[in-house]
Short mmCIF file of N, CA and C and ligand atoms in Angstrom, two decimals:
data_model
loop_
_atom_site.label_atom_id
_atom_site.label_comp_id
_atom_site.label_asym_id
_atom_site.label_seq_id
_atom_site.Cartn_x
_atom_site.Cartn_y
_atom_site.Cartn_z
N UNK A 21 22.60 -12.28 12.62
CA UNK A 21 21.30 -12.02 13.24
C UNK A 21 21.52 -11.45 14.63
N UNK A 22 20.97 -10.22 15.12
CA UNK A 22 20.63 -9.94 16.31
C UNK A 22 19.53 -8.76 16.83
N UNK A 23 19.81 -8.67 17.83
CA UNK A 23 18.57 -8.06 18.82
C UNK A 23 18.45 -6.68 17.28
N UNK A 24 17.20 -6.64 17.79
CA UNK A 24 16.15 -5.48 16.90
C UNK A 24 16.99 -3.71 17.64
N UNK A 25 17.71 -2.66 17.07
CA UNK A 25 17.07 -1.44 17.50
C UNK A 25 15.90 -1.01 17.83
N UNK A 26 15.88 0.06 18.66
CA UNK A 26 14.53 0.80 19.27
C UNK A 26 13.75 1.08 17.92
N UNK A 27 14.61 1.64 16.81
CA UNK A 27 13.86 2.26 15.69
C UNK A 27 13.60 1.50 15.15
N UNK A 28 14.46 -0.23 14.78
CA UNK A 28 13.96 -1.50 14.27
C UNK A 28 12.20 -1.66 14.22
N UNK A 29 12.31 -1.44 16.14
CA UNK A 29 11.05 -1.90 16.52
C UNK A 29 10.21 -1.23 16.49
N UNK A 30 10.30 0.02 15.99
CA UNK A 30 9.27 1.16 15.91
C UNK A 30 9.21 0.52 14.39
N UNK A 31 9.57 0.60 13.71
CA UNK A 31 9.13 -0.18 11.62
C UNK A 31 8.20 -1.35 12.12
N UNK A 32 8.54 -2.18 13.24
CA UNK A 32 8.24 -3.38 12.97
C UNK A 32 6.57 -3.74 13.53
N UNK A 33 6.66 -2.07 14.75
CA UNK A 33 4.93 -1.76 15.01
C UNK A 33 4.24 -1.28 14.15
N UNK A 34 4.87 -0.37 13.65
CA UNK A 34 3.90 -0.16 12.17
C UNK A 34 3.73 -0.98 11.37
N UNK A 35 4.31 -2.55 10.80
CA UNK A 35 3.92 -3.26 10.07
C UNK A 35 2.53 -3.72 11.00
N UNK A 36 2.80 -4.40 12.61
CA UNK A 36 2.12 -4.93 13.15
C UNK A 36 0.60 -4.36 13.02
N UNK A 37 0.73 -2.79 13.28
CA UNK A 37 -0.40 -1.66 12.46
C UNK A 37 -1.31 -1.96 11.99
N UNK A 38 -0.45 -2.50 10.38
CA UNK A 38 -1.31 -2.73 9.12
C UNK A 38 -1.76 -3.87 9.45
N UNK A 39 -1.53 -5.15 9.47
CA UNK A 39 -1.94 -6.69 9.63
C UNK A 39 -3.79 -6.51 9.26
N UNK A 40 -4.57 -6.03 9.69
CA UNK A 40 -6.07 -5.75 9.63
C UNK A 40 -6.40 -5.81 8.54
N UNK A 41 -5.12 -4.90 7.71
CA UNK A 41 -5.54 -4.83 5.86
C UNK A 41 -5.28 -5.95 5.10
N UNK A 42 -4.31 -6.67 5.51
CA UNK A 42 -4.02 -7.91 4.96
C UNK A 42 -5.29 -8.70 4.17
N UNK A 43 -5.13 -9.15 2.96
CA UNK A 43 -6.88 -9.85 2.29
C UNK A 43 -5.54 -11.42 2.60
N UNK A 44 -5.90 -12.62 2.93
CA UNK A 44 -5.87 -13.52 3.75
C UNK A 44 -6.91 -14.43 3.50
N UNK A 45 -7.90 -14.46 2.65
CA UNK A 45 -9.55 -15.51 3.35
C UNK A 45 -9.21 -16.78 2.95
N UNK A 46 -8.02 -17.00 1.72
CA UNK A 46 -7.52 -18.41 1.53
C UNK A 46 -7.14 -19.09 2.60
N UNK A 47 -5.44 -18.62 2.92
CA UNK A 47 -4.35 -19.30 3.38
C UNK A 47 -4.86 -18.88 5.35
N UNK A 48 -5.63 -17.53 5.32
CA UNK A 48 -5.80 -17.37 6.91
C UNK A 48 -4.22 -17.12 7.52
N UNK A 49 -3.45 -16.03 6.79
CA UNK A 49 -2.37 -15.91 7.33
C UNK A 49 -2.01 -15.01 6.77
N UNK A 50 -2.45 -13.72 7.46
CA UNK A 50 -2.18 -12.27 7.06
C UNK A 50 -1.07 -11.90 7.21
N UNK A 51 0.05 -11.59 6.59
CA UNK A 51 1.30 -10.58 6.97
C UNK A 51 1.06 -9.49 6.65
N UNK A 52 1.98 -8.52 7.14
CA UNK A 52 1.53 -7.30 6.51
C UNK A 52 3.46 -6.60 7.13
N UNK A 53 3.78 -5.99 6.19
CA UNK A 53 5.35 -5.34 6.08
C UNK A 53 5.41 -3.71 5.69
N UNK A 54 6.65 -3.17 6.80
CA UNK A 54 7.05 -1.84 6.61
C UNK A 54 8.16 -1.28 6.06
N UNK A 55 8.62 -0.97 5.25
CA UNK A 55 9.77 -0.51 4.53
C UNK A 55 9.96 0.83 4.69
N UNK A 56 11.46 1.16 5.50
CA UNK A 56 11.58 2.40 5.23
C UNK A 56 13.07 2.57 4.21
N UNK A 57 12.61 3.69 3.78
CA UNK A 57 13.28 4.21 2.31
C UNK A 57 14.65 4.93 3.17
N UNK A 58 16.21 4.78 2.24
CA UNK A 58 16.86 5.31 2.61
C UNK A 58 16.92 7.30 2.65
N UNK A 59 16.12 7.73 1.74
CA UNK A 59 15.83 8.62 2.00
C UNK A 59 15.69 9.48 3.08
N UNK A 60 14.98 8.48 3.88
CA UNK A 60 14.44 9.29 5.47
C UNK A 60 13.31 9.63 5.18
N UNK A 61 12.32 9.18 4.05
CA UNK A 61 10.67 9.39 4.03
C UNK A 61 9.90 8.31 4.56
N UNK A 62 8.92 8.65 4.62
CA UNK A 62 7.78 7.88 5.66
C UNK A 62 8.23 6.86 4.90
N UNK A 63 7.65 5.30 6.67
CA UNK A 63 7.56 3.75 5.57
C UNK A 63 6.41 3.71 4.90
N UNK A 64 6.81 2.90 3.94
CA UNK A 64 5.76 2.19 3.06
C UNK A 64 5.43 0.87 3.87
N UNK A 65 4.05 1.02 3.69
CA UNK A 65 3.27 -0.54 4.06
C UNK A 65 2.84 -1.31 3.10
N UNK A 66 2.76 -2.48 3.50
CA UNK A 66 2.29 -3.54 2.31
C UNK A 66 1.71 -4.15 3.28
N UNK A 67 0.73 -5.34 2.38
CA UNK A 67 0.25 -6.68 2.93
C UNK A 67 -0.34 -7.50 2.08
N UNK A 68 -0.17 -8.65 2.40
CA UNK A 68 -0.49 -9.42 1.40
C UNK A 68 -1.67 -9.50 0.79
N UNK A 69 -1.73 -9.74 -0.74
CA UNK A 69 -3.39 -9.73 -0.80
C UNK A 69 -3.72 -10.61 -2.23
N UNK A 70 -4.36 -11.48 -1.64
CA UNK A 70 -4.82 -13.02 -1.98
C UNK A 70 -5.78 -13.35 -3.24
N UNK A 71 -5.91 -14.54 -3.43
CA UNK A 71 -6.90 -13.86 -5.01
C UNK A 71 -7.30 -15.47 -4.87
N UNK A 72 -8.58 -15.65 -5.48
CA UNK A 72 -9.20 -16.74 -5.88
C UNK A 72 -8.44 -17.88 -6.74
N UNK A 73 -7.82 -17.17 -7.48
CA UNK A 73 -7.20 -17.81 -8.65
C UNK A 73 -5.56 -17.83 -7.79
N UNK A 74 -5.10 -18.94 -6.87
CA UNK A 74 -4.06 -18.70 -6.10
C UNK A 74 -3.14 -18.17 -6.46
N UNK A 75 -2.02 -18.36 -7.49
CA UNK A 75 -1.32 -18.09 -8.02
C UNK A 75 -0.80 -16.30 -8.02
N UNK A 76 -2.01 -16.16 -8.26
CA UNK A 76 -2.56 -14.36 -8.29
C UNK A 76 -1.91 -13.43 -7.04
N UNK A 77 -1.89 -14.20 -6.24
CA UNK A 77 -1.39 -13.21 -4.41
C UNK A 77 -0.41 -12.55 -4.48
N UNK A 78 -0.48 -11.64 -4.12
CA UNK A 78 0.53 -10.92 -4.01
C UNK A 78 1.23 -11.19 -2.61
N UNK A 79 2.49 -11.20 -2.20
CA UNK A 79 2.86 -11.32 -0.57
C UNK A 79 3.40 -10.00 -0.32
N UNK A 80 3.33 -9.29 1.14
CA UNK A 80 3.22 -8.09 1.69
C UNK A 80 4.35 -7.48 1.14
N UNK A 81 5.85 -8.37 1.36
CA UNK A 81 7.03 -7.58 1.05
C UNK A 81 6.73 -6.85 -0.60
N UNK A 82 6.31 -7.68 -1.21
CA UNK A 82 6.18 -6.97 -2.39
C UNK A 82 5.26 -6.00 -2.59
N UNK A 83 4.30 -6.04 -2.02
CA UNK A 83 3.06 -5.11 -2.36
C UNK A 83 4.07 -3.70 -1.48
N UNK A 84 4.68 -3.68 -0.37
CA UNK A 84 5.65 -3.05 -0.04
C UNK A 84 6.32 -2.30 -1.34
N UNK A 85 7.26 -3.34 -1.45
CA UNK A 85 8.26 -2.57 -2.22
C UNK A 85 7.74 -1.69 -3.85
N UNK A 86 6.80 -2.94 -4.64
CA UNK A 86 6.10 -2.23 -5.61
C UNK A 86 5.64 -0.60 -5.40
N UNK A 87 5.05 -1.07 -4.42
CA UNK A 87 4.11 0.54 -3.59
C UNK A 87 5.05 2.12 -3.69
N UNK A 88 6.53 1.35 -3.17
CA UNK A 88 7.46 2.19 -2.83
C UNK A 88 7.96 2.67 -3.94
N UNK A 89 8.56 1.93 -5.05
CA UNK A 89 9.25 1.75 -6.31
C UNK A 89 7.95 3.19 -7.17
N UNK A 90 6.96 2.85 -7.07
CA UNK A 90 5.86 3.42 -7.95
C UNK A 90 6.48 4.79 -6.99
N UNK A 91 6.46 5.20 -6.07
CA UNK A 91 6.66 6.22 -5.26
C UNK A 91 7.75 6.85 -5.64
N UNK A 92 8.39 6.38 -6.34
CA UNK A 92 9.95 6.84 -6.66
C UNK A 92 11.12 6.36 -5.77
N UNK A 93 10.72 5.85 -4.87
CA UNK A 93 11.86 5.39 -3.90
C UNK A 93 12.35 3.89 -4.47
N UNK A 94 13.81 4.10 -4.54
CA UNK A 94 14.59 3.42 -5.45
C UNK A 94 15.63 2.32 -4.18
N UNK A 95 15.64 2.84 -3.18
CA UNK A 95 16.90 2.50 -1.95
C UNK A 95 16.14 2.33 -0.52
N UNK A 96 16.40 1.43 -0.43
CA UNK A 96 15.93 0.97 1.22
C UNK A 96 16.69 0.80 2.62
N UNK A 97 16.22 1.19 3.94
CA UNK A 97 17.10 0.61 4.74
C UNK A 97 16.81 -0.32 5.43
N UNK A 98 15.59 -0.62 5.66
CA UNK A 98 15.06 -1.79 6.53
C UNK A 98 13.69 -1.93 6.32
N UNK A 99 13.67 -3.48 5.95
CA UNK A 99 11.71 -3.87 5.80
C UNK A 99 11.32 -4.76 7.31
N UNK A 100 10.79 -4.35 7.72
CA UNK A 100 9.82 -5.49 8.91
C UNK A 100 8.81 -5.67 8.42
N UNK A 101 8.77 -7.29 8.96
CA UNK A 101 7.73 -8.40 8.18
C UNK A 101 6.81 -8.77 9.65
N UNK A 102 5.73 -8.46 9.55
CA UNK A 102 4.95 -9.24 10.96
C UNK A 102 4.09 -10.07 10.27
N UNK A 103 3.65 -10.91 10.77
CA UNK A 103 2.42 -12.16 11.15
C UNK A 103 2.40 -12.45 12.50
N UNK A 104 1.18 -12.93 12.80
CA UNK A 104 0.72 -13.83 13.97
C UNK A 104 0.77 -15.12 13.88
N UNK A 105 2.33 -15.28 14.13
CA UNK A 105 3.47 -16.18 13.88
C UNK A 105 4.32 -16.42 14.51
N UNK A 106 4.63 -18.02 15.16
CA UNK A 106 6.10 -17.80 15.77
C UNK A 106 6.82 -17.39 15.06
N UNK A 107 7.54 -17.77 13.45
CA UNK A 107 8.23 -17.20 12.41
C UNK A 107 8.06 -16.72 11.20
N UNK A 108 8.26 -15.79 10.43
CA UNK A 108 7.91 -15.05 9.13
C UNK A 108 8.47 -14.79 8.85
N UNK A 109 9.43 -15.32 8.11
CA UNK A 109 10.56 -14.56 7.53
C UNK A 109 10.26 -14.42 5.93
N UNK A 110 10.92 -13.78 5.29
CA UNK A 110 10.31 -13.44 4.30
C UNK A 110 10.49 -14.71 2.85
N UNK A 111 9.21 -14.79 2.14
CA UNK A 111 9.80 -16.31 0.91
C UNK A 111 10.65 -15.85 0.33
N UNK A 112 11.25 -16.61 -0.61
CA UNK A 112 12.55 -16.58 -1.61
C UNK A 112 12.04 -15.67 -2.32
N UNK A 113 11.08 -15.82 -3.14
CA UNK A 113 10.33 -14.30 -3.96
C UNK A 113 10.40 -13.64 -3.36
N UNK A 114 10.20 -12.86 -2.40
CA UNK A 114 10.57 -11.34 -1.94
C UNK A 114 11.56 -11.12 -1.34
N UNK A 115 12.78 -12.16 -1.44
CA UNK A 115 14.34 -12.07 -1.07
C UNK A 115 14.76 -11.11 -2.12
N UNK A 116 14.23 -12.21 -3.34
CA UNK A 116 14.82 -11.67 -4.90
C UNK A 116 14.42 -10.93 -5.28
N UNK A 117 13.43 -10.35 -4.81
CA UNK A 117 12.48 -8.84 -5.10
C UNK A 117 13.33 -7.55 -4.34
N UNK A 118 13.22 -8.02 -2.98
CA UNK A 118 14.15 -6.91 -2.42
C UNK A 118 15.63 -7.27 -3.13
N UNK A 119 16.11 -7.76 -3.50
CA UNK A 119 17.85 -7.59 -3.78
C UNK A 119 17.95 -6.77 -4.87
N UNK A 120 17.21 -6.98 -5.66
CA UNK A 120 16.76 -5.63 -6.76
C UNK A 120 17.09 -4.44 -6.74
N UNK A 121 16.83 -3.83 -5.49
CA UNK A 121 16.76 -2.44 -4.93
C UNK A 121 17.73 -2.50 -3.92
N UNK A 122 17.76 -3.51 -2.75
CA UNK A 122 18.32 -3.23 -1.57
C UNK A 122 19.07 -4.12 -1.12
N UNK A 123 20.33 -4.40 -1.19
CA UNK A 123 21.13 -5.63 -0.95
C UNK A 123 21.50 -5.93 -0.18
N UNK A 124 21.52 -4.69 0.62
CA UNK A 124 22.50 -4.41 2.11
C UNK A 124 21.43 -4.31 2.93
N UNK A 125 19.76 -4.33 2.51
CA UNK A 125 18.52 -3.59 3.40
C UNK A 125 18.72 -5.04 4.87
N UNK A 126 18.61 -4.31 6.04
CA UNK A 126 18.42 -4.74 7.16
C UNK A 126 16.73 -5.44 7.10
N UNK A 127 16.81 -6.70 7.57
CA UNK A 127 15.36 -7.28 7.97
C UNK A 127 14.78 -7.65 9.07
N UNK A 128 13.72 -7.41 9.31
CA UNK A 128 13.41 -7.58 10.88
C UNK A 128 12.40 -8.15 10.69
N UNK A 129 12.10 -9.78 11.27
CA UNK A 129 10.74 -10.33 10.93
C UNK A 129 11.09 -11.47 12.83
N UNK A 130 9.83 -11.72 12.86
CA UNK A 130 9.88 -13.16 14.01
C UNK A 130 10.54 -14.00 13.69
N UNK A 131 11.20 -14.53 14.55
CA UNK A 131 11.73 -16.23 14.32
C UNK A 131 11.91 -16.82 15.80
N UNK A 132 11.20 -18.06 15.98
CA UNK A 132 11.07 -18.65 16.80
C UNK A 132 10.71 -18.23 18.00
N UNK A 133 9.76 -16.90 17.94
CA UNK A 133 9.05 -16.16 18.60
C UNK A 133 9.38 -14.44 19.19
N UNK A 134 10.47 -14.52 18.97
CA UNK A 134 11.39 -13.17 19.20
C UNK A 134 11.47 -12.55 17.28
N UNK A 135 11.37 -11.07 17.85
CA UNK A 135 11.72 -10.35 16.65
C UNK A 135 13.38 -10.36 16.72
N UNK A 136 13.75 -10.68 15.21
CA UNK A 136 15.07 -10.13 15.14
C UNK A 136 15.64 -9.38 14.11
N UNK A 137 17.02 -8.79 13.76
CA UNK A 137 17.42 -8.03 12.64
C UNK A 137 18.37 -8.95 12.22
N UNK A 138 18.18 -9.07 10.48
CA UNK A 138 19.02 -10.34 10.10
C UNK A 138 19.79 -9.31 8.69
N UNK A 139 21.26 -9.35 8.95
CA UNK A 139 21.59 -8.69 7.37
C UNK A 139 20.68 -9.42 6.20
N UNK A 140 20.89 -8.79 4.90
CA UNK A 140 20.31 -9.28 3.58
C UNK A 140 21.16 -10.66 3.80
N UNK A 141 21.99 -10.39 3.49
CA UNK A 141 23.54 -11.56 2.91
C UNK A 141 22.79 -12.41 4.02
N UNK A 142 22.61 -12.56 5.36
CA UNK A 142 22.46 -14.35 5.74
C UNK A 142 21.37 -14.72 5.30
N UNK A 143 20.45 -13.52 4.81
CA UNK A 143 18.95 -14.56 4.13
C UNK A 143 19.05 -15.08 2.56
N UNK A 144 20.03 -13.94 1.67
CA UNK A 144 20.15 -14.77 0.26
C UNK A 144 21.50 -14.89 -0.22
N UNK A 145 22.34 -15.14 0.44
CA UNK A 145 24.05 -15.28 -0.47
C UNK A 145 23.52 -15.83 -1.69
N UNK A 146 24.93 -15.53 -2.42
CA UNK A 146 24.73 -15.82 -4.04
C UNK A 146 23.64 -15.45 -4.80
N UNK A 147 23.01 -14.54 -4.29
CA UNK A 147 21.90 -14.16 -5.03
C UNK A 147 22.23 -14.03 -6.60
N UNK A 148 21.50 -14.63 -7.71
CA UNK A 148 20.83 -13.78 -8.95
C UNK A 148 20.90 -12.31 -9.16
N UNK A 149 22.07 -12.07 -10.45
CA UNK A 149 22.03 -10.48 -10.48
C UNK A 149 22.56 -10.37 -12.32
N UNK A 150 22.12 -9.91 -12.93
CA UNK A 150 22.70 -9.72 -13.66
C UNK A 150 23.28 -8.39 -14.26
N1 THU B 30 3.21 -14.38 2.41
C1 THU B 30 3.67 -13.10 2.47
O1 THU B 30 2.89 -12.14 2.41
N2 THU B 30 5.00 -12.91 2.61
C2 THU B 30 5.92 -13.91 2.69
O2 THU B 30 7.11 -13.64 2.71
C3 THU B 30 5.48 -15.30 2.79
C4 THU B 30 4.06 -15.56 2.45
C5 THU B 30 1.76 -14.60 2.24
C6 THU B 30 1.37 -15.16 0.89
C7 THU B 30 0.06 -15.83 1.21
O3 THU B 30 -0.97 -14.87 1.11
C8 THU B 30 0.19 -16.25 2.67
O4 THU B 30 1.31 -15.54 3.18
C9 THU B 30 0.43 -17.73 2.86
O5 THU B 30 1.45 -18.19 2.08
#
């Protein structure tokens, strides 16, 4: 884990961006996430979006990456995760969602009030792969 790049923190304002779109009226805890594609094409945004029937929610990283995947973009280099949060790091479901695609993808979310960049590997060793 360490300090964010300039360009880190430019992904990680554009997640901050989206947050507005976030649907939230359950839990009252909008995230909203930027993924940029190794490509070098624009990020993709996501945010989470919530459903009556709980179970149903989608969380941002994924609505992210789905978004992206449908886009054709197959390879990632870095997702930033914001909330209005001391910490957000991303759940185990969208660890195992991103390892799919991006194993090596750089993450940049809050923790303990500072943004930081955390490799994949310290958020899921041993990941599930078959
Ligand atoms: N949430 C995300 O969008 N991403 C995460 O990584 C963790 C949780 C959402 C799901 C739900 O809408 C709300 O945060 C509270 O759990």
């Amino acid at each position: 884990m360490r300090a964010p790049t300039p360009a880190e923190l430019e992904l990680y304002a554009l997640a901050q961006d989206a947050i507005g779109n976030a649907y939230a009226p359950y839990s009252r805890f909008p995230v909203s996430a930027a993924l940029q594609p190794v490509d070098g094409g624009e990020p993709i945004i996501g945010v989470n979006v919530e459903n009556a029937s709980f179970g149903v929610t989608m969380c941002a990283e994924r609505s992210a990456l789905f978004a992206a995947v449908t886009m054709g973009h197959r390879r990632f280099e870095t997702v930033a995760v914001h909330a209005n949060a001391t910490s957000c790091p991303p759940c185990g479901a969208c660890r195992q969602a991103l390892a799919e695609f991006a194993p090596d993808i750089t993450v940049v979310y809050r923790r303990g009030g500072d943004v930081v960049a955390a490799a994949f590997d310290e958020l899921l060793p041993e990941r599930f792969e078959l």
